[in-house]
Coordinates of C-alpha atoms and ligand atoms in Angstrom, one line a residue:
X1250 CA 0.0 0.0 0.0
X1251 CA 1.3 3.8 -0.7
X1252 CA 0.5 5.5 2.8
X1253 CA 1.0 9.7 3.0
X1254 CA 1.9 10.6 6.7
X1255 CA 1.3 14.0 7.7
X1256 CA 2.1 15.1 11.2
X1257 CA 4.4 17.5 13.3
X1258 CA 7.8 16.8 12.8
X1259 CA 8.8 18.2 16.6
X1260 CA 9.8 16.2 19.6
X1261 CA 6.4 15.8 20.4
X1262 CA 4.9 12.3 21.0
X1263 CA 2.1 12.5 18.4
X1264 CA 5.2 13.1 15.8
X1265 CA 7.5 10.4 17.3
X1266 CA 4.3 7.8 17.2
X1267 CA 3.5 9.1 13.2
X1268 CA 7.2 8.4 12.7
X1269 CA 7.5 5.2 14.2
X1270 CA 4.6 3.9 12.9
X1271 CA 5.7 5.1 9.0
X1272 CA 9.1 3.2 9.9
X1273 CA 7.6 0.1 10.9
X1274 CA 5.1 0.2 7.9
X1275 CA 7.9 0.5 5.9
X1276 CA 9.7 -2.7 6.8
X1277 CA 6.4 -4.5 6.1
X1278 CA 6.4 -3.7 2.9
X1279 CA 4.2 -0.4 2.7
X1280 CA 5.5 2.2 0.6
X1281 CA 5.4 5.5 3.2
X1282 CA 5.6 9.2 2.3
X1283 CA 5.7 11.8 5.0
X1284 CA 4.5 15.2 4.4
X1285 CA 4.7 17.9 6.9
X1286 CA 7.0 20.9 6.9
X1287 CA 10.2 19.5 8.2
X1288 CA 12.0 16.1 8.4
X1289 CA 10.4 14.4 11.2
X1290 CA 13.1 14.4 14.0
X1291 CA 12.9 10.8 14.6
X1292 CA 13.0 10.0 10.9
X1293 CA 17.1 9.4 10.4
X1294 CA 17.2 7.5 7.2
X1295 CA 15.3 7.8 4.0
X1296 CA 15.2 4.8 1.7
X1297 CA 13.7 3.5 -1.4
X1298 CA 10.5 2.8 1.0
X1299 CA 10.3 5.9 3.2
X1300 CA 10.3 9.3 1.1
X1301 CA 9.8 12.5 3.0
X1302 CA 8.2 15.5 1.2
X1303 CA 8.7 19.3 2.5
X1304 CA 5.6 21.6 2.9
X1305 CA 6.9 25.3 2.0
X1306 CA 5.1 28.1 3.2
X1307 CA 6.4 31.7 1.4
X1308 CA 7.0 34.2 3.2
X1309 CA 4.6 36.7 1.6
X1310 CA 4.0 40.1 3.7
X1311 CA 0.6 41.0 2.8
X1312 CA 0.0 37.5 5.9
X1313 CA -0.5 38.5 9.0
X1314 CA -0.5 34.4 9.3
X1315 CA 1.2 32.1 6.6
X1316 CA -1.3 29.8 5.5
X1317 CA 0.1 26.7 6.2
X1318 CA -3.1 24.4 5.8
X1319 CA -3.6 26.0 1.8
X1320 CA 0.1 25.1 1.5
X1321 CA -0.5 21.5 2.9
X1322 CA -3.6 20.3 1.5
X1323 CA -1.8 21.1 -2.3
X1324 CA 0.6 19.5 -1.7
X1325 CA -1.5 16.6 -0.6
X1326 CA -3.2 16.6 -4.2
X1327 CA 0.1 17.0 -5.5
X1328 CA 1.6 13.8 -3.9
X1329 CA -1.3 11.5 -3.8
X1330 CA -1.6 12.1 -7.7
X1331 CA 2.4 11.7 -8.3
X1332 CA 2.9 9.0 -5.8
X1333 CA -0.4 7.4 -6.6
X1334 CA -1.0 7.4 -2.4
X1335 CA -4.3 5.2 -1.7
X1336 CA -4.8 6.6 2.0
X1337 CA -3.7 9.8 4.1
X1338 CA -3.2 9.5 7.4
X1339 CA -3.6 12.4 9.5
X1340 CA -1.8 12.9 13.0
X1341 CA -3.6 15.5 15.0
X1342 CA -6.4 16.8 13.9
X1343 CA -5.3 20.6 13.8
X1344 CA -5.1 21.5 11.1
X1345 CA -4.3 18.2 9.5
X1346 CA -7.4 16.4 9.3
X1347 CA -9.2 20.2 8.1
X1348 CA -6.3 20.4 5.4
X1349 CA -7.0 16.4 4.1
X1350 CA -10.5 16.9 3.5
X1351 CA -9.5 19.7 1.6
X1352 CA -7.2 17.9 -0.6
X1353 CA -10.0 14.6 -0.8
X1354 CA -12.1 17.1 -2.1
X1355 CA -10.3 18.5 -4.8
X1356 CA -9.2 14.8 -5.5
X1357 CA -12.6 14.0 -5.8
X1358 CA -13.3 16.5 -8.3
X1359 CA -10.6 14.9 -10.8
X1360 CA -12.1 11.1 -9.8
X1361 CA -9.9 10.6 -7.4
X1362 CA -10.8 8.7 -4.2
X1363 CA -8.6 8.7 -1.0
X1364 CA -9.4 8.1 2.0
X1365 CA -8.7 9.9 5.4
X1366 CA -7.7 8.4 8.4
X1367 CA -7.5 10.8 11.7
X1368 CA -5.3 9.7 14.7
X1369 CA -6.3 11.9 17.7
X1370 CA -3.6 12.7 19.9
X1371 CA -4.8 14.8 22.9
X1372 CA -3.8 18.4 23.1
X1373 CA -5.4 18.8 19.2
X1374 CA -8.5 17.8 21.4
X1375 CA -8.3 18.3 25.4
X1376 CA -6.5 21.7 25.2
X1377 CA -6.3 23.4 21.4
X1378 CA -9.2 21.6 19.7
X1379 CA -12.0 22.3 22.2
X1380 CA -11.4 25.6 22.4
X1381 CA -14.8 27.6 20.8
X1382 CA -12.6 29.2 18.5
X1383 CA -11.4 25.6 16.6
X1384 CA -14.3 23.5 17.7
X1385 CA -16.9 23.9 14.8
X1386 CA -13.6 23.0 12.4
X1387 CA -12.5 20.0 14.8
X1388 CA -15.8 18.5 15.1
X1389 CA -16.4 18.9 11.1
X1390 CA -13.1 17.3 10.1
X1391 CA -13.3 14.3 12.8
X1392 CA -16.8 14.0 11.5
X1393 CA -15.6 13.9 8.0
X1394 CA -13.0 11.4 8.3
X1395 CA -13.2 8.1 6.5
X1396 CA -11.9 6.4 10.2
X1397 CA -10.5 8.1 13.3
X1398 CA -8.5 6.5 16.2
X1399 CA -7.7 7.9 19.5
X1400 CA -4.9 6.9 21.3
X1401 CA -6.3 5.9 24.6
X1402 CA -9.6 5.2 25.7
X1403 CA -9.6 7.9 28.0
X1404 CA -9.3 10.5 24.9
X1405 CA -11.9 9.0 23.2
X1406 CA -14.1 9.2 26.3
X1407 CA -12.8 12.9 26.1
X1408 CA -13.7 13.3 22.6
X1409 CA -17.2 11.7 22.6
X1410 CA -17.5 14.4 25.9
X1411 CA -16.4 17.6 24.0
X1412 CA -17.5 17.5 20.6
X1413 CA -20.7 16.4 18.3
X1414 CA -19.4 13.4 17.1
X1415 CA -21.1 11.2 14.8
X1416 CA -18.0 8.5 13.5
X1417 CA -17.0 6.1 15.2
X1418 CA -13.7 6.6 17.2
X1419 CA -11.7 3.2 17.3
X1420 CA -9.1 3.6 20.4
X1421 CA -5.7 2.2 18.9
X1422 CA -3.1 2.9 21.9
X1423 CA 0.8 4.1 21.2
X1424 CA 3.1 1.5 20.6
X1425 CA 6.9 0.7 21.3
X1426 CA 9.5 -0.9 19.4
X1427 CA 11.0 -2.9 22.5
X1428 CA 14.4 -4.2 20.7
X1429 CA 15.3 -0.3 20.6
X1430 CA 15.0 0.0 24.4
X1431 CA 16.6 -3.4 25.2
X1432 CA 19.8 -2.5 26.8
X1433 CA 22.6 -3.0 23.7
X1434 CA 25.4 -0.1 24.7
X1435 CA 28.6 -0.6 26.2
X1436 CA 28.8 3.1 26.5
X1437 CA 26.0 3.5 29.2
X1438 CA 27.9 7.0 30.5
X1439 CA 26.6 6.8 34.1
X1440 CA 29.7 8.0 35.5
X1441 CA 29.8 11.4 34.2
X1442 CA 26.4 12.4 35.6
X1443 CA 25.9 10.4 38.9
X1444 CA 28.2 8.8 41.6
X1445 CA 28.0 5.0 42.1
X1446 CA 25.7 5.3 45.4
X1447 CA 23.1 8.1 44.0
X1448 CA 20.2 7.1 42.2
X1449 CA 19.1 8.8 38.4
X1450 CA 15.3 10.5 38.2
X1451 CA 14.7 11.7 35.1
X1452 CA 11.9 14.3 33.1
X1453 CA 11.1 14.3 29.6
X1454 CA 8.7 16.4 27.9
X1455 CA 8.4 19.7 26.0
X1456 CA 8.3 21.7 29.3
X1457 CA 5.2 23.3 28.9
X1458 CA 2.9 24.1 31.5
X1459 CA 1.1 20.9 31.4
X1460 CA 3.8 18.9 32.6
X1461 CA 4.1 20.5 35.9
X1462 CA 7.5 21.0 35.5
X1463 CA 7.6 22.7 38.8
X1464 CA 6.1 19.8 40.4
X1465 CA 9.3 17.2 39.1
X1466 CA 11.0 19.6 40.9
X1467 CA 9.3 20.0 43.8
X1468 CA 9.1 16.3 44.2
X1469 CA 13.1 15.6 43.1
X1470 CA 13.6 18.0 46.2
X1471 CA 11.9 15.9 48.4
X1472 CA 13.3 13.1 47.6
X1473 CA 17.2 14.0 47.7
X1474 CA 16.5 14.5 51.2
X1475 CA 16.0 11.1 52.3
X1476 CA 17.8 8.9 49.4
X1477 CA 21.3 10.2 46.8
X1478 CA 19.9 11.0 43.5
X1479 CA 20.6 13.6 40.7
X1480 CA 17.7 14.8 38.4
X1481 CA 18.4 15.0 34.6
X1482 CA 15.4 17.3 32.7
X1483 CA 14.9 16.4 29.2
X1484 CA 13.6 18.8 26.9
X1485 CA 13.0 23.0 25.7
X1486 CA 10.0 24.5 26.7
X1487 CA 8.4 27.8 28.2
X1488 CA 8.6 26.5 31.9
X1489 CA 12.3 25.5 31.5
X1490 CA 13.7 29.0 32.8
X1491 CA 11.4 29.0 35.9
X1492 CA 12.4 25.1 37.1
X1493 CA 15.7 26.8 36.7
X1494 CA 15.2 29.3 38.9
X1495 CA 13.2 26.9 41.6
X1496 CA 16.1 24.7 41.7
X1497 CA 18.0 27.5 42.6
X1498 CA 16.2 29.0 45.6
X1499 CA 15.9 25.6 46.7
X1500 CA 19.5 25.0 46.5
X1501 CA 19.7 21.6 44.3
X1502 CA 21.3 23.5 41.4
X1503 CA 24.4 21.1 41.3
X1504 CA 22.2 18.6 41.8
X1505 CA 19.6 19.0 38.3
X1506 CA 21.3 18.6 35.0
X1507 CA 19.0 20.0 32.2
X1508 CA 20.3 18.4 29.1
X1509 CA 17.7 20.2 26.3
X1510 CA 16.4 18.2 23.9
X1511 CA 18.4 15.3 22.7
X1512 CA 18.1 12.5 20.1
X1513 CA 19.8 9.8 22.3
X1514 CA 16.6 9.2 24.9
X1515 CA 17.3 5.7 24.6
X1516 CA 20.7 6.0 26.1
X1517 CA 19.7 8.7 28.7
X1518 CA 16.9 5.8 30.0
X1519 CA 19.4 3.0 30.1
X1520 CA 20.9 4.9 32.6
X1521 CA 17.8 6.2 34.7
X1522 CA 16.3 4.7 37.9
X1523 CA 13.1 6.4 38.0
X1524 CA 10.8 8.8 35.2
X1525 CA 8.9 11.7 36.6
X1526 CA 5.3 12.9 34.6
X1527 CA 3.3 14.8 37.3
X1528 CA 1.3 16.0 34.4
X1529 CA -2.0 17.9 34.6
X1530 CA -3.1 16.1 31.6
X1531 CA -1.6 13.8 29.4
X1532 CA -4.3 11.5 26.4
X1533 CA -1.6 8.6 26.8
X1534 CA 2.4 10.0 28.2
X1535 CA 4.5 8.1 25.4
X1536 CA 7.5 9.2 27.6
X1537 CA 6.5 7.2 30.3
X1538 CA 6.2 4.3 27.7
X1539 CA 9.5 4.6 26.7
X1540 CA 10.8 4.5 30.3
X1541 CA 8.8 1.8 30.8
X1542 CA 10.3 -0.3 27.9
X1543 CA 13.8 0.5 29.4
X1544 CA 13.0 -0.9 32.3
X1545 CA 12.9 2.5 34.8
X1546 CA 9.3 2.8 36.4
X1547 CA 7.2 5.7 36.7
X1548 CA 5.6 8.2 39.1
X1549 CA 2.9 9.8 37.2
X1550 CA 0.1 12.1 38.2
X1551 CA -3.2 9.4 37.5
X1552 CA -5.0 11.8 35.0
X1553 CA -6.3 11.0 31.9
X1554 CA -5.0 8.2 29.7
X1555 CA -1.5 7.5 31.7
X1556 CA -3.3 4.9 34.0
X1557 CA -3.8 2.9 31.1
X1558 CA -0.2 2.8 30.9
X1559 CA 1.6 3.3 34.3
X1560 CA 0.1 0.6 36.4
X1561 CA -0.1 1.7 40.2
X1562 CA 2.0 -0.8 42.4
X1563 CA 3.5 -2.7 39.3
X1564 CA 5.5 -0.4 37.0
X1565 CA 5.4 2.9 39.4
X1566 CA 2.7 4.4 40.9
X1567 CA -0.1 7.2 40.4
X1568 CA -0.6 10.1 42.6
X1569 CA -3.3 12.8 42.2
X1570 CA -2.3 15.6 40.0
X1571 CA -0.3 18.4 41.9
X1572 CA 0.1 15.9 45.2
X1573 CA 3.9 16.4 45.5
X1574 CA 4.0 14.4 49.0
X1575 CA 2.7 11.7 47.9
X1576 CA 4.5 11.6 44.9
X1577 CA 7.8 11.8 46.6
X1578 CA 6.9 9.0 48.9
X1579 CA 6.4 6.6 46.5
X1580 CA 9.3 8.0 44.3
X1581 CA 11.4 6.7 48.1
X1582 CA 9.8 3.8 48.3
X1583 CA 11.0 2.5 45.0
X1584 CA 14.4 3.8 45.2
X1585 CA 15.5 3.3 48.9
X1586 CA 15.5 -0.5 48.5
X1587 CA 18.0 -2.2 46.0
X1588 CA 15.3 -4.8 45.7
X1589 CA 12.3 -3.5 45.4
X1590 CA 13.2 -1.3 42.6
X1591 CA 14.7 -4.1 40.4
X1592 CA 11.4 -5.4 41.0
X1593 CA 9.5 -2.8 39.6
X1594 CA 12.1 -2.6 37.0
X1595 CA 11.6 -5.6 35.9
X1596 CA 7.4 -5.1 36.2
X1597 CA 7.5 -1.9 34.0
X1598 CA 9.4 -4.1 31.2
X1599 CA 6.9 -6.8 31.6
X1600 CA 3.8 -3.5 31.2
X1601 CA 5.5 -1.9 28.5
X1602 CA 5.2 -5.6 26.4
X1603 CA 1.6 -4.9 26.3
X1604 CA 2.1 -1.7 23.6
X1605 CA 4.6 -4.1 21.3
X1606 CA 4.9 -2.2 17.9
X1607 CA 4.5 -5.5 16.4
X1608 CA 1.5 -6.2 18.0
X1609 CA -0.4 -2.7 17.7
X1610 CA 0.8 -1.7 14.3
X1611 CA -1.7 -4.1 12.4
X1612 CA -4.7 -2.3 13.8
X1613 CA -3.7 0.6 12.0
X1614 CA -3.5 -1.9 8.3
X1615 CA -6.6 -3.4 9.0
X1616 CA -7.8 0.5 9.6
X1617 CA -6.6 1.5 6.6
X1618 CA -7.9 -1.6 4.4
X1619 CA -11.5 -1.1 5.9
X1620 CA -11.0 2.5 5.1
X1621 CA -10.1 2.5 1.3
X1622 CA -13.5 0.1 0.9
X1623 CA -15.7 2.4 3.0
X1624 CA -13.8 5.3 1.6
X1625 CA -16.9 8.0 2.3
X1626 CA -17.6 9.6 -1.2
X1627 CA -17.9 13.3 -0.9
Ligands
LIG2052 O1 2.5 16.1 25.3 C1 2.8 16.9 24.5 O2 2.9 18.1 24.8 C2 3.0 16.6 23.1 C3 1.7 16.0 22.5 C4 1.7 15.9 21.0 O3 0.7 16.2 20.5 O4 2.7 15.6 20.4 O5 1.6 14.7 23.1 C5 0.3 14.1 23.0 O6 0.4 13.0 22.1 C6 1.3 11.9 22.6 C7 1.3 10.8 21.6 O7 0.1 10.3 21.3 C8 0.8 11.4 24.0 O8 1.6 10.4 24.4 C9 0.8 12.6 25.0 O9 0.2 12.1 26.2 C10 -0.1 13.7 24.4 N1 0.0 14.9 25.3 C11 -1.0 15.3 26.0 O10 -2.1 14.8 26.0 C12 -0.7 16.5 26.9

């Protein structure tokens, strides 16, 4: 099958899932083109099977905004007809899943059919997308949509809550490609971040104000008190310059390393004991996935999809959003003990084995086979 990919290219999860999931296509035997504005950051190597197409926006001055979605569903008609792509696959639905519908259209109008399948991420939905300013668009382009999928139960439950919606959503959780979190390096450079007796915590995210950056903080202090530990933070964001600052005041400076973002997550986790994601809300936390498959439990805040993830008393456990105590309790209960956190190492491995890329990616085929026969003729 020829299968277009559109999605943001950033460090953000829904990107890293659309990337993943175009890799993985790839190897079984899909052709994949991705189609967003950059190269995806995730998406290292191009081959005869995974193309990547740039959406340019000019500069023009008359704009007071650039419009990217015009730009986006061209090129859409553009590389379905050139390519001869048989379904687009939208990741977040602002405005990608407005800016397909577009291009179906105009596809239509030359007797071409393609359908549209909608992957809904959370913030396009819980944060942005509800919002009264995007909701009549939102609800129209989930609505038109030959399928959607929602990462988590929890977002669809969110979804079906928010907005007038008439499809049906089909929940398809994130995956992980365990062989890439398996523990293969030689070079696992402990040393030059921790001493031998002090435990690693580590935050990743895009430090926005939904993580609750303040609140890894908060909690990292708490626990540094009672067991050896260093904090790396992961990540660029808005809330990076305050965390700063707390650490400061608090007097852990020496004690936080904040790395920025980084390609090499896989080798910061072989290295971690614990992951932090106090979010406020969060439609699945890949991140703590990802932890999870390299064996380092989780303390999570127990909001929205993460408990269907992070499984309280097994792979970490689940605190109410903004309860730093608690948090930091259970953070030292897993960490004081030797034993008891190879055990929940070992627990979070066993969890993570449940979102196997191998297992999850053919929903999305069957998804896309069921879509091209019920392709919804405009
Ligand atoms: O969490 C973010 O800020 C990034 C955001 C995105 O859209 O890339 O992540 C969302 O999608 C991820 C992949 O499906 C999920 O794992 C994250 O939980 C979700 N973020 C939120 O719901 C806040």
């Amino acid at each position: 099958m020829n299968i277009g990919i559109v999605c943001y290219p950033t460090f953000g999860g829904s990107g890293v899932v659309a990337t993943e999931l175009g890799l993985e296509l790839s190897k079984r035997g899909h052709e994949v083109h991705f189609i967003t504005y950059s190269q995806p950051v995730r998406l290292e190597l191009l081959n005869s099977n995974v193309h990547f197409h740039e959406v340019n926006v000019p500069e023009y001055p008359l704009f007071h905004y650039q419009p990217y979605e015009l730009a986006l569903s061209s090129k859409l008609v553009d590389m379905v007809k050139l390519h001869k792509i048989d379904v687009l696959h939208v990741h977040y639905a602002i405005p990608h899943a407005y800016a397909a519908y577009m291009a179906k259209k105009m596809l239509h109008e030359e007797g071409i059919e393609v359908p549209i399948v909608t992957t809904l991420h959370g913030t396009d939905i819980t944060l942005v997308g509800s919002h009264p300013f995007y909701k009549t668009a939102v609800t129209f382009s989930i609505n038109k949509s030959d399928a959607v999928t929602s990462v988590s139960q929890s977002l669809k439950d969110d979804t079906m809550r928010l907005f007038d919606i008439k499809n049906d959503i089909k929940v398809v959780p994130n995956f992980i490609d365990l062989d890439k979190h398996q523990h293969h390096f030689t070079d696992c450079q402990r040393a030059m971040l921790a001493n031998e007796d002090e435990r690693v915590m580590t935050h990743i995210s895009n430090f926005r104000p939904v993580k609750r950056i303040n609140d890894v903080i908060k909690v990292f202090y708490r626990v540094q008190k009672e067991v050896p530990a260093k904090l790396m933070m992961i990540g660029e964001g808005p809330e990076r310059e305050g965390a700063e600052a707390l650490c400061q005041k608090l007097g852990i400076e020496n004690k936080v390393i904040f790395l920025g973002n980084s390609s090499e997550i896989d080798k910061i986790l072989c290295f971690s004991d614990l992951f932090l994601l106090p979010s406020e809300t969060e439609s699945f936390g890949l991140a703590a996935l990802e932890a999870m498959a390299s064996g380092v439990p989780v303390i999570s805040s127990n909001t929205g999809g993460i408990p269907e993830v992070n499984v309280d008393g097994i792979s970490g456990f689940l605190s109410n959003v903004g309860d730093v105590d608690d948090m930091a309790k259970n953070a030292i209960k897993i960490l004081k003990d030797p034993k008891v956190l190879q055990e929940f190492k070992d627990n979070s491995i066993k969890e993570a084995k449940r979102f196997d890329i191998h297992q999850i990616v053919p929903f999305y085929e069957s998804i896309y086979n069921e879509a091209l026969v019920n392709c919804i003729s405009i």
